[in-house]
PDB file of C-alpha atoms in Angstrom:
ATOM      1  CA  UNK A 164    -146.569   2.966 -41.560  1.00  0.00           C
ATOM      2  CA  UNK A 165    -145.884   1.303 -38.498  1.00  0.00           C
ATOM      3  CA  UNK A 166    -143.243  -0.816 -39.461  1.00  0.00           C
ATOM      4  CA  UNK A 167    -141.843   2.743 -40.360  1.00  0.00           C
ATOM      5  CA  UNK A 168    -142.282   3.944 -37.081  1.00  0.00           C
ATOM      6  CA  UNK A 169    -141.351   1.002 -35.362  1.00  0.00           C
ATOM      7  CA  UNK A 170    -138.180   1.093 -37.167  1.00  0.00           C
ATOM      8  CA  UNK A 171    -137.286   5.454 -36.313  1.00  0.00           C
ATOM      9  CA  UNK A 172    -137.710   3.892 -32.916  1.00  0.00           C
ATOM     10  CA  UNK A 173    -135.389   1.123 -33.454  1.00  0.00           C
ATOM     11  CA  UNK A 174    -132.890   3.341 -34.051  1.00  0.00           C
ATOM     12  CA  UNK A 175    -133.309   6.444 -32.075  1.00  0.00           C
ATOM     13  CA  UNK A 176    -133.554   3.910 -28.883  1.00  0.00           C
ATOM     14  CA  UNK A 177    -130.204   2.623 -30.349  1.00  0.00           C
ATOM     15  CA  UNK A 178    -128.587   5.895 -31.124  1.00  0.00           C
ATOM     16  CA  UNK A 179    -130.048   8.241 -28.362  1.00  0.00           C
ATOM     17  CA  UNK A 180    -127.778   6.613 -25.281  1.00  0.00           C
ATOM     18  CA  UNK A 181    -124.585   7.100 -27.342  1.00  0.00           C
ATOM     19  CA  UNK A 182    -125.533  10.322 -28.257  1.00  0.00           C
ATOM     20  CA  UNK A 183    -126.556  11.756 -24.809  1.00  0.00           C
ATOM     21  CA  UNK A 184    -123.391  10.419 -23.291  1.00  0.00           C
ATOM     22  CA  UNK A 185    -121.040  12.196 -25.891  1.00  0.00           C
ATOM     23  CA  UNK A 186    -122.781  15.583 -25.196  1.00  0.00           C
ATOM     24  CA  UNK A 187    -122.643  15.096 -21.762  1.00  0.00           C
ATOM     25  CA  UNK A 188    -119.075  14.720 -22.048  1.00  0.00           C
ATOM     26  CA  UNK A 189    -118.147  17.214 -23.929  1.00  0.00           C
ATOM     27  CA  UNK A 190    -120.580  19.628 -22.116  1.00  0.00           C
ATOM     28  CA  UNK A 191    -118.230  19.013 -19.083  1.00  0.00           C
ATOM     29  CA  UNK A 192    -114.790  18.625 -21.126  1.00  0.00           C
ATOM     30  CA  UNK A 193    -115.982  22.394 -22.650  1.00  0.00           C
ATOM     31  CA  UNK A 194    -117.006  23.543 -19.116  1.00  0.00           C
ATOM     32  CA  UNK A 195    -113.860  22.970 -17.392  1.00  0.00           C
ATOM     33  CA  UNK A 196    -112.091  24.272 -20.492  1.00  0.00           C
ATOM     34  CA  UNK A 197    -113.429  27.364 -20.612  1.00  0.00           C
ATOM     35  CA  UNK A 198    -113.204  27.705 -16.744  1.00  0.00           C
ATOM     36  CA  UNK A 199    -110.323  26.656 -15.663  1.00  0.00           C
ATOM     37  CA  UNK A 200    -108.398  27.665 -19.037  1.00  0.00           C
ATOM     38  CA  UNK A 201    -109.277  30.987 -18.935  1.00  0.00           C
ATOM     39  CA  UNK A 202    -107.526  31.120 -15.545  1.00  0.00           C
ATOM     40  CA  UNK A 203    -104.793  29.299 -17.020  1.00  0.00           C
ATOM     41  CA  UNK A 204    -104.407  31.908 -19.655  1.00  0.00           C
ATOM     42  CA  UNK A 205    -104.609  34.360 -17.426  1.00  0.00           C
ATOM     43  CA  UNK A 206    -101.710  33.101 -15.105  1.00  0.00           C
ATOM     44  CA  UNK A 207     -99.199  31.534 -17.123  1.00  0.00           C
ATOM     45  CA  UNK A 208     -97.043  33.312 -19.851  1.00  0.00           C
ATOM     46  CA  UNK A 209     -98.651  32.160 -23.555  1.00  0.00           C
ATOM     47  CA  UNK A 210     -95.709  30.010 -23.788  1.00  0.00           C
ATOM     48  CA  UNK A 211     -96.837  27.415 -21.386  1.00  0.00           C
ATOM     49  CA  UNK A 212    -100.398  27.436 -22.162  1.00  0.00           C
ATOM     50  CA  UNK A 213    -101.883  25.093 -24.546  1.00  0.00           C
ATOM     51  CA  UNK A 214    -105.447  23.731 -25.495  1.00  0.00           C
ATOM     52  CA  UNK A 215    -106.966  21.208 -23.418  1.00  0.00           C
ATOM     53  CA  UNK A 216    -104.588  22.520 -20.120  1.00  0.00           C
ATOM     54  CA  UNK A 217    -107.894  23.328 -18.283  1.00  0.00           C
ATOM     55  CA  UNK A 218    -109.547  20.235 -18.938  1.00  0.00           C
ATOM     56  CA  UNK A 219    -105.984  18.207 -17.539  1.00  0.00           C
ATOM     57  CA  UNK A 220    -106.005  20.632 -14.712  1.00  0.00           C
ATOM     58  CA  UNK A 221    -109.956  19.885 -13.828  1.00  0.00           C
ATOM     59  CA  UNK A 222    -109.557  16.160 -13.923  1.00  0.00           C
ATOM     60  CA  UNK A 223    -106.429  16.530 -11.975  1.00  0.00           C
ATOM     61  CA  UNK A 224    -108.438  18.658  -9.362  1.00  0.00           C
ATOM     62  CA  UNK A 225    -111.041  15.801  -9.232  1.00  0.00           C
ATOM     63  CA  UNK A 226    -108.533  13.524  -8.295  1.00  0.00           C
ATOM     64  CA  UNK A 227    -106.903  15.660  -5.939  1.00  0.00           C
ATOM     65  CA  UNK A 228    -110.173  16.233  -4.077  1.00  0.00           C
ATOM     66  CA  UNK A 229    -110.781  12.566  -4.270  1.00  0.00           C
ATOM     67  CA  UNK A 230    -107.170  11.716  -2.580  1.00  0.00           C
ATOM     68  CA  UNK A 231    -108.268  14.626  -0.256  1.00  0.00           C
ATOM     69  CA  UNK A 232    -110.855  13.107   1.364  1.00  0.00           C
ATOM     70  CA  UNK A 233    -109.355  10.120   2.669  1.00  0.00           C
ATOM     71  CA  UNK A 234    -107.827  12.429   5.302  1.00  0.00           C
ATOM     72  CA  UNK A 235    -109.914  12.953   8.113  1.00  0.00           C
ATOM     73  CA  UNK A 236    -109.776  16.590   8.358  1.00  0.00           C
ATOM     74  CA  UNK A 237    -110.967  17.190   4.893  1.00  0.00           C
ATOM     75  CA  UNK A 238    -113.907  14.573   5.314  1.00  0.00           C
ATOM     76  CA  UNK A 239    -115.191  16.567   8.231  1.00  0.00           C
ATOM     77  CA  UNK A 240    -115.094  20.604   6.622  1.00  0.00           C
ATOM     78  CA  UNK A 241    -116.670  18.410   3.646  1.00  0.00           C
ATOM     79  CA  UNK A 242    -119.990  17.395   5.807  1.00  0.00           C
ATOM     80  CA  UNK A 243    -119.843  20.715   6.955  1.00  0.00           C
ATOM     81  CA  UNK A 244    -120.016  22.087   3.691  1.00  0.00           C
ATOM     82  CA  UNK A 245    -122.767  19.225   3.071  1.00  0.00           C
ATOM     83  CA  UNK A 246    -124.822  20.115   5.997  1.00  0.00           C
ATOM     84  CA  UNK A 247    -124.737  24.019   5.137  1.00  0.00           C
ATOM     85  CA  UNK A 248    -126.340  23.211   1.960  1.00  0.00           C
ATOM     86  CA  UNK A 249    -129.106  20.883   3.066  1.00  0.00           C
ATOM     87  CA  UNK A 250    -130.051  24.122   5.213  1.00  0.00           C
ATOM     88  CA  UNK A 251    -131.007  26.050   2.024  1.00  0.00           C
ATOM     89  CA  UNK A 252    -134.665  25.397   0.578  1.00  0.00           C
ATOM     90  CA  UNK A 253    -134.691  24.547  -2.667  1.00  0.00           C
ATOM     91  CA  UNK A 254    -130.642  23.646  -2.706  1.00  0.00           C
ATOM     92  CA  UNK A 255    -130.982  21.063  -0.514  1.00  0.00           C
ATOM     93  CA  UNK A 256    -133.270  19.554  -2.589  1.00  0.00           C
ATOM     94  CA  UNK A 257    -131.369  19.587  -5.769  1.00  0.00           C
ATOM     95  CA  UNK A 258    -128.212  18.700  -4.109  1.00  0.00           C
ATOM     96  CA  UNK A 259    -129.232  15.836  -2.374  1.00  0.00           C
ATOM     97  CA  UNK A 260    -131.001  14.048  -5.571  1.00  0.00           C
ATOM     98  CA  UNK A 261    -127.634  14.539  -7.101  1.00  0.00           C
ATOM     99  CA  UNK A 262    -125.490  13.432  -4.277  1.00  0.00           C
ATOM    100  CA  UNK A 263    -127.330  10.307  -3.607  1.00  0.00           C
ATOM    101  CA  UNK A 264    -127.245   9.469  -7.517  1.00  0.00           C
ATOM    102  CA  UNK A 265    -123.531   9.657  -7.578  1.00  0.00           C
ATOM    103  CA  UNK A 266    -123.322   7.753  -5.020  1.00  0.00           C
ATOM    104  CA  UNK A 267    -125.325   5.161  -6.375  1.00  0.00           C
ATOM    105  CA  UNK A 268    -123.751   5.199  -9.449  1.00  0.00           C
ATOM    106  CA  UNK A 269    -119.955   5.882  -8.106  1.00  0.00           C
ATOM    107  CA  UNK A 270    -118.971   2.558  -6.663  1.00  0.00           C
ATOM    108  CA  UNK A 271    -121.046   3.200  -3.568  1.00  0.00           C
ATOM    109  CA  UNK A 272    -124.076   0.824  -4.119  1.00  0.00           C
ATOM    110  CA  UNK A 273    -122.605  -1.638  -1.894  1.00  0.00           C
ATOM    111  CA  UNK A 274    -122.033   0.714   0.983  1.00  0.00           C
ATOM    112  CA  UNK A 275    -125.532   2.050   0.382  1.00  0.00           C
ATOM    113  CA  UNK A 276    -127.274  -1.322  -0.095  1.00  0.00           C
ATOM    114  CA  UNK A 277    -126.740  -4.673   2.224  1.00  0.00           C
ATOM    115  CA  UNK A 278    -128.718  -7.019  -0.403  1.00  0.00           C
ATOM    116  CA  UNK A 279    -131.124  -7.313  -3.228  1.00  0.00           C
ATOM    117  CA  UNK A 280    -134.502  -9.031  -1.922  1.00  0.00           C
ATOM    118  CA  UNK A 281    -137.570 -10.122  -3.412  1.00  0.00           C
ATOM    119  CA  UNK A 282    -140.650  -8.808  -1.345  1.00  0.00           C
ATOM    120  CA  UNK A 283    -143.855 -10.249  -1.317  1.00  0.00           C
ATOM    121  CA  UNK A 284    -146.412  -8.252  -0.483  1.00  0.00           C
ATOM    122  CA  UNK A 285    -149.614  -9.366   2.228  1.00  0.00           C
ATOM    123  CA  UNK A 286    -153.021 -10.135   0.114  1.00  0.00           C
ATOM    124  CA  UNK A 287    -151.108  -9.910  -2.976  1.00  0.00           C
ATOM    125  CA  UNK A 288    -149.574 -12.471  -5.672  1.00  0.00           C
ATOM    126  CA  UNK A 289    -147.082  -9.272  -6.999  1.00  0.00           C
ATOM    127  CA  UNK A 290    -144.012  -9.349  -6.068  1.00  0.00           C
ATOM    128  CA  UNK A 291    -141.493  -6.457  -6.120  1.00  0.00           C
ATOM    129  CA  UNK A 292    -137.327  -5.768  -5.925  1.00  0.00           C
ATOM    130  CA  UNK A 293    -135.974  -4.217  -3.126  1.00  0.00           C
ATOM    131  CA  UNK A 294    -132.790  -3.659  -1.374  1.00  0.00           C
ATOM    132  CA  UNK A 295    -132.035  -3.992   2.377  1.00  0.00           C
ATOM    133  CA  UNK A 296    -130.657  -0.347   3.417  1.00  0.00           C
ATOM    134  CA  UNK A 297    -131.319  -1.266   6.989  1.00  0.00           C
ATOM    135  CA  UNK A 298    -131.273  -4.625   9.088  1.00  0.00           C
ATOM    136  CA  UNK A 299    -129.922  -2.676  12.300  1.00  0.00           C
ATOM    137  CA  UNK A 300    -132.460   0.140  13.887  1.00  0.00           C
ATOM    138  CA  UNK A 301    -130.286   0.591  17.235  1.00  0.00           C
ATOM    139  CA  UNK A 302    -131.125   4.073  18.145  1.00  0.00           C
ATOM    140  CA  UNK A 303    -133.928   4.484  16.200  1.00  0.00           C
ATOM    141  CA  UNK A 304    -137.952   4.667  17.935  1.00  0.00           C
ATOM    142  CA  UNK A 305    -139.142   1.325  18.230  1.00  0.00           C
ATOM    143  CA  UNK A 306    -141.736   2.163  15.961  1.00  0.00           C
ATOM    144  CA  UNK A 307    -139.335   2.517  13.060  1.00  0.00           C
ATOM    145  CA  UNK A 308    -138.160  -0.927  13.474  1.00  0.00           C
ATOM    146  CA  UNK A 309    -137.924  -3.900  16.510  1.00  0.00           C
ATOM    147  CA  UNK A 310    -135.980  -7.090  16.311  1.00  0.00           C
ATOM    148  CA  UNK A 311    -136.215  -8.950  13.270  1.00  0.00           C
ATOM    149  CA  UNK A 312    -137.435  -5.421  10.690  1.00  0.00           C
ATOM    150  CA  UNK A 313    -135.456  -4.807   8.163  1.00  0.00           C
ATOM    151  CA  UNK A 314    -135.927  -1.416   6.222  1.00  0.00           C
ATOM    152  CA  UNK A 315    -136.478  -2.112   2.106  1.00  0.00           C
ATOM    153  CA  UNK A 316    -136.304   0.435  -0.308  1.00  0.00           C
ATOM    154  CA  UNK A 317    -138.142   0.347  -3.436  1.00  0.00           C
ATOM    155  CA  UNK A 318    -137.525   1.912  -6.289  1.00  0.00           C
ATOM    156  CA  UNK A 319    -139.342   3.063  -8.844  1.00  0.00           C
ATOM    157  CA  UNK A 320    -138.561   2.539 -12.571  1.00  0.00           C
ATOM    158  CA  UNK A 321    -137.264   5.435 -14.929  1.00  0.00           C
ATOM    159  CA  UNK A 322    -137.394   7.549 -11.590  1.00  0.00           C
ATOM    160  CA  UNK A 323    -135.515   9.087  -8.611  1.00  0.00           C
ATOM    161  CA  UNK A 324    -137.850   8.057  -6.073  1.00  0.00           C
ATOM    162  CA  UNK A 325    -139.182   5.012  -4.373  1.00  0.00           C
ATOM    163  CA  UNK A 326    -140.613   3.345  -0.906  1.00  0.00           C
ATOM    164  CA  UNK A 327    -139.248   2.513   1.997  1.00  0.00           C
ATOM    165  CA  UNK A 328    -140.895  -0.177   3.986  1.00  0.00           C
ATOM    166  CA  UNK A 329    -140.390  -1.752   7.246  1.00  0.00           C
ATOM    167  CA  UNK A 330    -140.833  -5.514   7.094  1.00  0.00           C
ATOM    168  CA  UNK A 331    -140.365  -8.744   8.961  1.00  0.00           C
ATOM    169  CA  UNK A 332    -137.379 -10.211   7.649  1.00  0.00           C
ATOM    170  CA  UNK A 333    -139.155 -13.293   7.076  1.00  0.00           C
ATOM    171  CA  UNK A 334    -141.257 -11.294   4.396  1.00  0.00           C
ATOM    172  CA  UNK A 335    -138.355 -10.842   2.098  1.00  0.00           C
ATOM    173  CA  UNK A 336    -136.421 -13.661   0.173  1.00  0.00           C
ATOM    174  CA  UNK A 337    -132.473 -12.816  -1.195  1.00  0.00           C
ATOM    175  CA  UNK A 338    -132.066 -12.380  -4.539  1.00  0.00           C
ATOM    176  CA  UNK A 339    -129.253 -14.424  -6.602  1.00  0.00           C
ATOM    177  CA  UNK A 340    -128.497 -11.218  -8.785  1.00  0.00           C
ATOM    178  CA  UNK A 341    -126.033  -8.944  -7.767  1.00  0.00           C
ATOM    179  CA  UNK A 342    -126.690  -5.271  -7.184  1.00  0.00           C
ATOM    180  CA  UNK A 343    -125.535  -3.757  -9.946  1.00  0.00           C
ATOM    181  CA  UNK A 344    -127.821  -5.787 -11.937  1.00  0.00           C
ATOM    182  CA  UNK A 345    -130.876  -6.140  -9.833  1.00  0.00           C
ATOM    183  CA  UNK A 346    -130.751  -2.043  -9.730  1.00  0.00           C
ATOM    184  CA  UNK A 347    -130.346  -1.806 -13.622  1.00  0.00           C
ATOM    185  CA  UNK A 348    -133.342  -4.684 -13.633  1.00  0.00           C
ATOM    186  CA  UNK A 349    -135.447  -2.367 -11.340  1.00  0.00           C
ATOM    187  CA  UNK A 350    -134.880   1.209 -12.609  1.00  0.00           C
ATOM    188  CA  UNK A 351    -135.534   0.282 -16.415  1.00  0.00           C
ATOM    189  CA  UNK A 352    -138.504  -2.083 -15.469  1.00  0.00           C
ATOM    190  CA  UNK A 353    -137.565  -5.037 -16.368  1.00  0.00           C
ATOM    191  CA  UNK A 354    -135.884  -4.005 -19.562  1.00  0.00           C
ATOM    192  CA  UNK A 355    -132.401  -4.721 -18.968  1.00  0.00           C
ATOM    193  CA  UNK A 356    -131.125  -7.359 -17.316  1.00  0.00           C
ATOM    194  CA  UNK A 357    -127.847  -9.520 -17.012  1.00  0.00           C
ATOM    195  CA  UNK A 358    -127.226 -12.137 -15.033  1.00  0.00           C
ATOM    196  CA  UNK A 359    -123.547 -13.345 -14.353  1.00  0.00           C
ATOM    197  CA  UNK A 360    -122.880 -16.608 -16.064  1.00  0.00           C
TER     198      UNK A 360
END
């Protein structure tokens, strides 16, 4: 029996990423249809409109809005936008889980994170990943950080959430894995892991 089980497991773990990813997909392909086509419809003549003209016209706004705010003027009624939400209780919440996900995930890690570190914790053998989000507190109380902190994050695996500590640089010890990797180590705890050859 649990060779059976073992085995269901086997292949859901195998099949279930694949399978999530496709319905996520065409959950948003079917969304912008059905959005933006039904506009479409309703503005050009039948002649002009085909299937699959509102999801061209969605990715096309994506990249539009992504050219868009490269320009300075855009970037700014964007924050504002931004800041009016993170006024709202509970939208401010879900909006800035999201946002900092994308991020995250969009290219931004290195923007986001200066390094990957090994920490090593006082009284304690453990030792933990982290990433350097901070090595410059200018500005900042001095009990946030003085010369020679650094501010770690830690995340936590198979979770949006983590720690943030303040530490001695001297505390932490660079990591020869590259972001991308030492985040995929972290976040599926320990699970996945490549190293660059």
């Amino acid at each position: 029996m649990k060779g059976l089980t073992r085995t269901f497991l086997a292949g859901l773990a195998a099949i279930l990423p694949i399978v999530v990813t496709l319905a996520l997909v065409l959950w948003l392909s079917n969304t912008l249809e059905q959005g933006l086509g039904t506009l479409l419809k309703a503005i050009l003549p039948d002649v002009l409109y085909f299937p699959g003209m509102g999801l061209l016209t969605g990715i096309a706004l994506i990249f539009a809005l992504g050219v868009l705010l490269r320009v300075y003027l855009v970037q700014g009624i964007f924050r504002w936008v931004e800041g009016w939400m993170e006024r709202i209780p509970v939208v401010k919440t879900i909006h800035g889980v999201v946002r900092d996900v994308t991020r995250l995930f969009s290219g931004d890690i290195h923007e986001r994170f200066g390094e990957a570190v090994m920490v090593t914790l006082p009284g304690m053998d453990a030792r933990l990943v982290g990433f350097v989000t901070r090595s410059d507190f200018e500005g900042l109380p001095d009990t946030l950080g003085k010369q020679g902190t650094i501010a770690v994050y830690l995340p936590m695996s198979y979770q949006i959430g983590g720690y943030t500590l303040m530490l001695p640089r001297d505390r932490v010890e660079p990591l020869d894995l590259s972001l991308e990797d030492a985040m995929r180590y972290t976040l599926t705890a320990g699970v996945s892991a490549r190293r660059d050859e």
